[in-house]
GROMACS .gro file of C-alpha atoms in nm:
model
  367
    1UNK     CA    1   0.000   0.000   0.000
    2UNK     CA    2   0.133   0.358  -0.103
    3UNK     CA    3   0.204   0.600   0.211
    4UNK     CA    4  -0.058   0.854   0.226
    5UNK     CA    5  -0.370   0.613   0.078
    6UNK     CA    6  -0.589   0.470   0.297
    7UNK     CA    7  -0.623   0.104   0.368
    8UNK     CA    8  -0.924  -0.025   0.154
    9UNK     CA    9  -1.224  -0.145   0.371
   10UNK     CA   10  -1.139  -0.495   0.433
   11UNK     CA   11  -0.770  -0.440   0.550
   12UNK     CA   12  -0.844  -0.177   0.740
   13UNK     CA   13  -1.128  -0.414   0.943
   14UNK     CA   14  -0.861  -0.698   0.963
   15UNK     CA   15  -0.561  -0.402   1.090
   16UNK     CA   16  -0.837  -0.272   1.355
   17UNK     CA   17  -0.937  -0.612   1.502
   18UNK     CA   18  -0.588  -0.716   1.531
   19UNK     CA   19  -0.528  -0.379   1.716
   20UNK     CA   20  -0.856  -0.480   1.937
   21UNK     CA   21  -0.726  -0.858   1.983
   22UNK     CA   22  -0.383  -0.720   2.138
   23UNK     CA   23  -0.511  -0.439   2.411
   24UNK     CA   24  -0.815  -0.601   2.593
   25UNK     CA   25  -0.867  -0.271   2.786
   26UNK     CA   26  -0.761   0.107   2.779
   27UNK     CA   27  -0.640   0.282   3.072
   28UNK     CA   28  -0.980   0.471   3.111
   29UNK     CA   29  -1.154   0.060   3.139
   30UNK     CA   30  -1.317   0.090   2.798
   31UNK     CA   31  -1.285  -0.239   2.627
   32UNK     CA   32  -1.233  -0.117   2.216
   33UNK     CA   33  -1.336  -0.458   2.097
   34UNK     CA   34  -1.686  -0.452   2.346
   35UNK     CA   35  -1.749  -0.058   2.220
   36UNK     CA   36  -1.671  -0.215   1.819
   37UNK     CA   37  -1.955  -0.472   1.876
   38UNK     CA   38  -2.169  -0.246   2.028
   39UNK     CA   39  -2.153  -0.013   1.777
   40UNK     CA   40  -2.225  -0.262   1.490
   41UNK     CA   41  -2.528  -0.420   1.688
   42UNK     CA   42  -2.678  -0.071   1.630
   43UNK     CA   43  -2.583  -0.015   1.297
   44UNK     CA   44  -2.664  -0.298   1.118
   45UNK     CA   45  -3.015  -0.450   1.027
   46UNK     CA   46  -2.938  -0.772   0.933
   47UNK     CA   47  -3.123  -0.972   1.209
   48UNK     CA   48  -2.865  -1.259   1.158
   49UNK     CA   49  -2.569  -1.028   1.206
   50UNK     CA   50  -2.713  -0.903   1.546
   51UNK     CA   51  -2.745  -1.263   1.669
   52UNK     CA   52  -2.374  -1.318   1.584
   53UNK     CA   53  -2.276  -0.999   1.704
   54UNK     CA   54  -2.470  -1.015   2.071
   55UNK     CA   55  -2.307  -1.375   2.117
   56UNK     CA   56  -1.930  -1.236   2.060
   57UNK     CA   57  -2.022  -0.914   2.329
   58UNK     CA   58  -2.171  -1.109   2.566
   59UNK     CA   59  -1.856  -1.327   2.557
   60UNK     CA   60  -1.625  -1.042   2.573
   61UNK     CA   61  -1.870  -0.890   2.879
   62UNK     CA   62  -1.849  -1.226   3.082
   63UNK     CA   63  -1.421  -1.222   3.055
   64UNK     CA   64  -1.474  -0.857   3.118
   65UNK     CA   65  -1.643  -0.931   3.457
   66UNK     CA   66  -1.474  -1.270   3.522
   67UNK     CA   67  -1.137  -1.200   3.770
   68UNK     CA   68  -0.833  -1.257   3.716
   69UNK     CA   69  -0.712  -1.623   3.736
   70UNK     CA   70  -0.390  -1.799   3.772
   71UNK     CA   71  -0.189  -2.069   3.860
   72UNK     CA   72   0.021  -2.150   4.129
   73UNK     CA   73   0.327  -2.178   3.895
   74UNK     CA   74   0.287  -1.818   3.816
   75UNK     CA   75   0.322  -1.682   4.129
   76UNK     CA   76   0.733  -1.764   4.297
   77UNK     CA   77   0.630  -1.922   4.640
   78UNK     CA   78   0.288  -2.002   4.580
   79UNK     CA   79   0.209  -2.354   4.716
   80UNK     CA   80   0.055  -2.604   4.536
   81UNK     CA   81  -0.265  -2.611   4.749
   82UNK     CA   82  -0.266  -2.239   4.789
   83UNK     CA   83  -0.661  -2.119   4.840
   84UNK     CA   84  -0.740  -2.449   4.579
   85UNK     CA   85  -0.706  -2.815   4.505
   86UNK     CA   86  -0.315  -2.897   4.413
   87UNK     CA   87  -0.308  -2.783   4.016
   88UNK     CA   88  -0.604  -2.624   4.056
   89UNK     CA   89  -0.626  -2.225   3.936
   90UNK     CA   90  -0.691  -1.973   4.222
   91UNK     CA   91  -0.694  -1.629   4.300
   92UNK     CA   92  -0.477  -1.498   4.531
   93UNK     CA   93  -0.558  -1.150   4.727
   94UNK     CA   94  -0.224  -0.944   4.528
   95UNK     CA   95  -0.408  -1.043   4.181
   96UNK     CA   96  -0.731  -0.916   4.290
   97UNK     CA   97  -0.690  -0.570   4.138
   98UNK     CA   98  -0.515  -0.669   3.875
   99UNK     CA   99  -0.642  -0.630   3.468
  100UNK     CA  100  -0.562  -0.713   3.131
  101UNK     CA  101  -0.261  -0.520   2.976
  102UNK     CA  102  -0.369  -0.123   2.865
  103UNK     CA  103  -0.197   0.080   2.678
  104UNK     CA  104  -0.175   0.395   2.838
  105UNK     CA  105  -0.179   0.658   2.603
  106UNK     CA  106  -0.355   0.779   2.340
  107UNK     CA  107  -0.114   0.611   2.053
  108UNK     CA  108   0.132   0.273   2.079
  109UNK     CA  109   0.436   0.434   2.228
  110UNK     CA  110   0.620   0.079   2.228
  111UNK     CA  111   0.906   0.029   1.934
  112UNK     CA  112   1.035  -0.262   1.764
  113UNK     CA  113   1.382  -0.371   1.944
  114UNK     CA  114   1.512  -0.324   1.559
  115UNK     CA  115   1.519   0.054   1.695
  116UNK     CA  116   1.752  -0.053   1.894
  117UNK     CA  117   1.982  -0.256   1.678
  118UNK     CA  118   1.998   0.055   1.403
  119UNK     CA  119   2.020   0.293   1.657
  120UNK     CA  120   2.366   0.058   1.744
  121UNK     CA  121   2.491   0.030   1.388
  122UNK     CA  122   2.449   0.387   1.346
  123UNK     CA  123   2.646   0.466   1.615
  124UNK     CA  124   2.950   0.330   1.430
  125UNK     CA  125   2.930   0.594   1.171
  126UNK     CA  126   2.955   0.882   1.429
  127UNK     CA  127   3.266   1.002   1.509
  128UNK     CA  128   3.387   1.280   1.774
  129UNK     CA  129   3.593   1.574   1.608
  130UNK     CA  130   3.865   1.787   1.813
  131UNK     CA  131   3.999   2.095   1.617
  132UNK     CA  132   4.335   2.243   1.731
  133UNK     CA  133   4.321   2.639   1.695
  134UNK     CA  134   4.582   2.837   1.450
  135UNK     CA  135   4.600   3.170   1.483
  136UNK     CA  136   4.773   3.322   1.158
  137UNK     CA  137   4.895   3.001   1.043
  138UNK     CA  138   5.024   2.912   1.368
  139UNK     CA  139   4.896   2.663   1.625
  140UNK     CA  140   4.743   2.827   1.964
  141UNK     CA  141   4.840   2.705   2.294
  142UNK     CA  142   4.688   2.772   2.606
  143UNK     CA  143   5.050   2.691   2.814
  144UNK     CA  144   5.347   2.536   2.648
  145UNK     CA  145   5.184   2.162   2.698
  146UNK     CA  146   4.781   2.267   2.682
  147UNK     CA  147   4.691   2.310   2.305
  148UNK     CA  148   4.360   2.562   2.245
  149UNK     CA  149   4.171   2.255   2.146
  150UNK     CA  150   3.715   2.240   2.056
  151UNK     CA  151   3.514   1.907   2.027
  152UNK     CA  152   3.279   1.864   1.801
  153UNK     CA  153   3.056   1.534   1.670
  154UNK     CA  154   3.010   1.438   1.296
  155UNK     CA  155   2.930   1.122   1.120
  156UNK     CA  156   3.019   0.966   0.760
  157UNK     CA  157   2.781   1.100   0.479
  158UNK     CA  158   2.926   0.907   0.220
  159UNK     CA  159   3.219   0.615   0.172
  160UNK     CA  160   3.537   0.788   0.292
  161UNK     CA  161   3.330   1.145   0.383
  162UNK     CA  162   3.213   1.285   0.719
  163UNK     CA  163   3.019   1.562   0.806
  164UNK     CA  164   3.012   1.860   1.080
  165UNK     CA  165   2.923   2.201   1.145
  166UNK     CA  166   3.118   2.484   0.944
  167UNK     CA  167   3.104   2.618   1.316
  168UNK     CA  168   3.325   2.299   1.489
  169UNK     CA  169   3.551   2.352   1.263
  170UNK     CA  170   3.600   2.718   1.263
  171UNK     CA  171   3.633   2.698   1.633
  172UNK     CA  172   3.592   3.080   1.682
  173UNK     CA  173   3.365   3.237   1.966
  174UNK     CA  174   3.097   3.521   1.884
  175UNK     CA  175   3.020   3.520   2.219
  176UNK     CA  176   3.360   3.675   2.326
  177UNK     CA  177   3.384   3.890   1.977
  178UNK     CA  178   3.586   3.651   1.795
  179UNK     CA  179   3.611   3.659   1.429
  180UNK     CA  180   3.603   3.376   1.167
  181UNK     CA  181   3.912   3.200   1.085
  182UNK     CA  182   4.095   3.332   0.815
  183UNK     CA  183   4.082   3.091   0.503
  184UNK     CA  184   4.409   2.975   0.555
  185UNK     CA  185   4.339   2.901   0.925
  186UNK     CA  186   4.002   2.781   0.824
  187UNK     CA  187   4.159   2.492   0.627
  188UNK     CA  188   4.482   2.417   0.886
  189UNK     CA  189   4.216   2.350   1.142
  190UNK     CA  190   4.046   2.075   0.910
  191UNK     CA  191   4.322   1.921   0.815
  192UNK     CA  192   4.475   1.917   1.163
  193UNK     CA  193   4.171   1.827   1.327
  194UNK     CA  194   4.137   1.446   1.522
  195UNK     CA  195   3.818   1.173   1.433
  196UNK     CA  196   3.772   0.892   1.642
  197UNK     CA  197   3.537   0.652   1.589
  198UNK     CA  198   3.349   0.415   1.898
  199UNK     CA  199   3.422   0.639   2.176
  200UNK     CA  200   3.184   0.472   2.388
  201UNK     CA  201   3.356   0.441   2.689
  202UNK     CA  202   3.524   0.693   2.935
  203UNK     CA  203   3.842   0.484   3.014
  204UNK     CA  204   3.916   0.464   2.651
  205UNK     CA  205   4.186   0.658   2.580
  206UNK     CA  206   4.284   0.563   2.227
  207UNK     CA  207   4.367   0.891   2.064
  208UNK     CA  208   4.225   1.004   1.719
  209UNK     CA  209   4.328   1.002   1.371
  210UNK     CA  210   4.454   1.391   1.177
  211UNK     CA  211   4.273   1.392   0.876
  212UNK     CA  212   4.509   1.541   0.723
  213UNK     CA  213   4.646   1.748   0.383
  214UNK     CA  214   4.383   1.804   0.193
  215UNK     CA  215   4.128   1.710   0.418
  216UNK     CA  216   3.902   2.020   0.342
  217UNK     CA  217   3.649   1.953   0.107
  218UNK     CA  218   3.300   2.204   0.088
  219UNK     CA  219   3.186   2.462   0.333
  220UNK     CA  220   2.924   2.671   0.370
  221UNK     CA  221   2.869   2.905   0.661
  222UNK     CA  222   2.471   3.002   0.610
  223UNK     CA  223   2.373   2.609   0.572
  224UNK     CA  224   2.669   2.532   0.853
  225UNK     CA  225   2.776   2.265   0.718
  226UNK     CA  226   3.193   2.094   0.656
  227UNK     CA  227   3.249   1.790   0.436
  228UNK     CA  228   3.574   1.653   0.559
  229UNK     CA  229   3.806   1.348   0.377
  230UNK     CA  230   3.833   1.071   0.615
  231UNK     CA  231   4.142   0.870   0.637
  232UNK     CA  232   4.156   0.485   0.493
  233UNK     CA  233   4.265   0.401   0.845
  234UNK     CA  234   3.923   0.385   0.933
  235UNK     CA  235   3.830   0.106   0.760
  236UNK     CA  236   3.439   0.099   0.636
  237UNK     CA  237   3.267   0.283   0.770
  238UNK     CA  238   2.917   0.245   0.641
  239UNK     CA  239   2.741   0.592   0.579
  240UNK     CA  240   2.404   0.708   0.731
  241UNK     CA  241   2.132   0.662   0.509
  242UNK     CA  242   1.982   1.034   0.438
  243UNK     CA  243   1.626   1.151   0.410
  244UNK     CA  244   1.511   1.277   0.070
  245UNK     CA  245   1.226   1.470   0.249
  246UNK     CA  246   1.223   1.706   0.558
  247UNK     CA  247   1.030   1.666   0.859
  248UNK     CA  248   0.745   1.866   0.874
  249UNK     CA  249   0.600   2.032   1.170
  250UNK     CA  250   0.366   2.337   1.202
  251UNK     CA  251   0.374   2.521   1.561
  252UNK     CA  252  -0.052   2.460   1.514
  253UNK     CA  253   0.055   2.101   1.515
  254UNK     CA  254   0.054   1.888   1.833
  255UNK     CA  255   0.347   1.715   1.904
  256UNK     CA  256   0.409   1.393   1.801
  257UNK     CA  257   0.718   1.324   1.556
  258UNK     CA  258   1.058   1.225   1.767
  259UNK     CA  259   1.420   1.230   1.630
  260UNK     CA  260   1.755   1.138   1.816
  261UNK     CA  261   2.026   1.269   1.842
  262UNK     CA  262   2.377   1.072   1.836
  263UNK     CA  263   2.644   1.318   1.998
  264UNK     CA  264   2.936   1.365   2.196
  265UNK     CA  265   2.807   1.635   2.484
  266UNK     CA  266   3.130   1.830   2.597
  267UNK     CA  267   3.337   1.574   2.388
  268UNK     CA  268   3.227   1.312   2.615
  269UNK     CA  269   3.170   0.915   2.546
  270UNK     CA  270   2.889   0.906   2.326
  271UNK     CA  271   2.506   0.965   2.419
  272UNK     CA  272   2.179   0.917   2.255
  273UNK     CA  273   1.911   1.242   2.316
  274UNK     CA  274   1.594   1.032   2.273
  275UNK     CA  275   1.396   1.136   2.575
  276UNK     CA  276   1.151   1.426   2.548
  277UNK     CA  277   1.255   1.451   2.192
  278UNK     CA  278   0.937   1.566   2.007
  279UNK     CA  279   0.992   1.822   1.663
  280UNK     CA  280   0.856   2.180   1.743
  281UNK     CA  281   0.881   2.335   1.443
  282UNK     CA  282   0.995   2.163   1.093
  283UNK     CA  283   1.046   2.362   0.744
  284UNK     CA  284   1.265   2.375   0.425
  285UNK     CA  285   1.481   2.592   0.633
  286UNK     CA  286   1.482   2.415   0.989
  287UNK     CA  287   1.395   2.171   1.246
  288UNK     CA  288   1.378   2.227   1.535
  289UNK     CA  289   1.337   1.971   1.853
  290UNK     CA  290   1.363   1.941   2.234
  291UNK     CA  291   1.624   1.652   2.233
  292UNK     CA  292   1.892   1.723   2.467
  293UNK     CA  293   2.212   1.874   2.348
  294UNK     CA  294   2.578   2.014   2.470
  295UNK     CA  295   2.836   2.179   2.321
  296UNK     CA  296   3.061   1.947   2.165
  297UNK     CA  297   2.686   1.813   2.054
  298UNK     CA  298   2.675   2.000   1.753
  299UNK     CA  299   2.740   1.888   1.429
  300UNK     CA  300   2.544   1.547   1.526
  301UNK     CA  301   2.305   1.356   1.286
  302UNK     CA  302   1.904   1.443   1.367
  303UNK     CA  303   1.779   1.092   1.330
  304UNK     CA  304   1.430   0.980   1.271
  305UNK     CA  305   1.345   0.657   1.431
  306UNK     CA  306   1.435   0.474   1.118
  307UNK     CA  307   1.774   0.626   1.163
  308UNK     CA  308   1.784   0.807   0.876
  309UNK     CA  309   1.917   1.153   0.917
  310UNK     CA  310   1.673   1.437   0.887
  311UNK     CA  311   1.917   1.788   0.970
  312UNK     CA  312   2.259   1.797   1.110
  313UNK     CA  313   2.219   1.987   1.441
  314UNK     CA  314   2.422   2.310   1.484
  315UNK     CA  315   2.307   2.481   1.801
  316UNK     CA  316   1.974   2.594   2.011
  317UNK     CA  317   1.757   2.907   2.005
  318UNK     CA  318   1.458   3.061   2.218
  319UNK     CA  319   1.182   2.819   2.141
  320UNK     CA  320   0.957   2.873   1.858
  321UNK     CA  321   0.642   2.811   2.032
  322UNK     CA  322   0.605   3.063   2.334
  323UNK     CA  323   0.330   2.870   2.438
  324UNK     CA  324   0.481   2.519   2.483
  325UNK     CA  325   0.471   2.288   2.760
  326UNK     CA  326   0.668   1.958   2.831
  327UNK     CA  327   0.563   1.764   3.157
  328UNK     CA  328   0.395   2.056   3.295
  329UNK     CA  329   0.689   2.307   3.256
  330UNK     CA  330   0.664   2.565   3.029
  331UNK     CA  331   0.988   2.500   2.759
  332UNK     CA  332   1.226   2.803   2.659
  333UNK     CA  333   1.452   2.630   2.448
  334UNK     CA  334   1.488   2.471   2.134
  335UNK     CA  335   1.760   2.274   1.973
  336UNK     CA  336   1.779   2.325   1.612
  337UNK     CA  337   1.996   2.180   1.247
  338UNK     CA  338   1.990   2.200   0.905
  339UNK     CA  339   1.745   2.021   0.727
  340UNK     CA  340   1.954   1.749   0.502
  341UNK     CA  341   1.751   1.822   0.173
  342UNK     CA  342   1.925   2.191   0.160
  343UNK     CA  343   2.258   2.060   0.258
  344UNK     CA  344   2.181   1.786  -0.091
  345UNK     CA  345   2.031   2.102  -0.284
  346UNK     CA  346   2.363   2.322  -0.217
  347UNK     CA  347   2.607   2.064  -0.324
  348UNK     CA  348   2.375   1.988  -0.613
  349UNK     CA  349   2.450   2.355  -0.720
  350UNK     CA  350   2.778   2.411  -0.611
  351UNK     CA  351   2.951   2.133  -0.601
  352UNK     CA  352   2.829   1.829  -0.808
  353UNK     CA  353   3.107   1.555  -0.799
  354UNK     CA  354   3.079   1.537  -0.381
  355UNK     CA  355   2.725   1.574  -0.456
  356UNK     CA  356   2.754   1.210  -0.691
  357UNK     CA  357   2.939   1.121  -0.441
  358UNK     CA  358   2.673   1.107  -0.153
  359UNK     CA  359   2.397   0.991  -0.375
  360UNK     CA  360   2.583   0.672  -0.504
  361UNK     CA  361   2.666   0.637  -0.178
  362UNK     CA  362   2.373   0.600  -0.020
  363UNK     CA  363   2.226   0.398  -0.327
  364UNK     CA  364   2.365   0.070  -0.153
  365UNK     CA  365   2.227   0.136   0.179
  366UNK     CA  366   1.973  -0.149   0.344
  367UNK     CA  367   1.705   0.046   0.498
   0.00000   0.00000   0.00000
């Protein structure tokens, strides 16, 4: 079936009686599959389809009102003779309150444990970036031994191609009137900069890989975006598969859509942003989302929860929605990235051989 069309009447009976077969109760009490039958006793006039009707509700009334019961092998310490004859069910006084399964909200917030398994192998194509400042061609250091160093995350776009902010690897400050690097700075800091891959794990103190001469490939400020050669020594490293469309998100819209964020907070181990991570806002231009960020966060893949990468994250903002509340509280931030479709459209234009590059890159990719 096409996204977008509806299921035709038959499937879509089958899909909802499945749904009504798995969750015997909501968290309210309603029973979906009693209020279905209900529904069709009073809608239909076929005498003969009442009769079969009436005999399924008053089945699905009687386990409504029957409690709870179970055997002694359910329950660790129960003994055989508990209440009942040995092998005999029984009720016991803890089960007494107890129901069928609900789900609690409005919508199935449970996920396939694939999630999880992407969510793993997509991990291996995000790498922590640490840029070592020049200054007029010349390396900065703090003290003699303490390099001027910023951490950044990216993550490979294409075979042999990773991704960040134009930001992490300016490593310049606005907040304390810095400029941007000179060009010639601009590209020392790229091809000085340090990737490492599966930093997982705060004991592990391999150090990272220079990318090297050359290592410079497109920029662009506005978009804030760096495409950066990655060393063979990496080995494959299997780019993330890219969405074609953006995520959109009116502010009129309740929220709903989720993205996560693989990142490297403060150029920490790796974390996943994944809780309280609804879209706000989501355009040609931005998206913008309340998953949890740091510095050192930005230049991270915006994931949907197929793992494909919606916007590469670049910083936060005051949130879009003045309005917006999240557990009660009333939100004042927003994280926010580049969309990936304008990121494809610029290289499209401006650069069409990296541009090749991604797309027959990601032609291989296993969804």
């Amino acid at each position: 079936m096409l996204p977008g069309f509806p299921l035709p009447p038959n499937l879509r009976l089958r899909a909802d009686l499945d749904f009504m077969n798995r969750v015997h109760n909501l968290v309210t009490g309603e029973v979906p599959l009693a209020i279905f039958l209900s529904t069709m006793i009073e809608s239909t006039g076929d005498a003969a389809a009442i009769g079969v009707f009436e005999t399924a509700l008053a089945k699905v009334k009687a386990l409504e009102q029957a409690p709870l019961v179970v055997t002694p092998e359910a329950i660790p310490g129960a003994a055989a003779d508990d209440q009942v004859q040995p092998g005999g069910p029984y009720l016991t006084t803890a089960n007494r309150e107890v129901s069928w399964e609900a789900q609690i909200s409005e919508f199935d917030e449970t996920l396939a444990i694939r999630y999880l398994r992407m969510g793993t192998r997509a991990a291996g194509s995000v790498f922590k970036i640490v840029i070592h400042r020049h200054i007029h061609g010349e390396a900065e250091f703090i003290t003699d031994d303490r390099p001027r160093l910023s951490n950044g995350t990216g993550w490979v776009i294409a075979p042999g191609l990773g991704i960040t902010n134009h930001h992490v690897v300016n490593a310049r400050s606005a907040l304390f009137g810095e400029g941007d690097a000179t060009v010639d700075d601009f590209r020392l800091q790229a091809e000085t900069a340090k990737v490492r891959f599966d930093y997982f794990e705060v004991n592990d103190t391999a150090d990272g890989v220079v990318l090297g001469p050359g290592a410079l490939l497109a920029s662009d400020a506005e978009l804030d975006f760096a495409l950066l050669q990655l060393p063979n020594t990496f080995g494959i490293r299997l780019p993330l598969r890219l969405r074609q469309q953006k995520i959109g998100k009116r502010l009129d819209q309740p929220l709903g859509t989720r993205v996560n964020v693989l990142q490297h907070p403060n150029g920490s181990p790796m974390r996943l942003g994944f809780r309280n991570n609804f879209v706000v806002l989501g355009d040609d231009n931005v998206l913008a989302y309340l998953t949890d960020t740091a510095s050192g966060s930005s230049g991270s893949p915006v994931c949907d929860d197929a793992w494909s990468v919606a916007a590469l994250h670049y910083g936060s903002r005051g949130v879009s929605d003045q309005n917006l509340k999240l557990m009660g509280r009333l939100v004042k931030q927003e994280n926010v990235g580049t969309p990936i479709p304008q990121i494809l459209k610029h290289l499209a234009a401006n650069h069409a051989r990296l541009h090749k590059q991604i797309v027959d890159g990601q032609a291989g990719l296993k969804p």
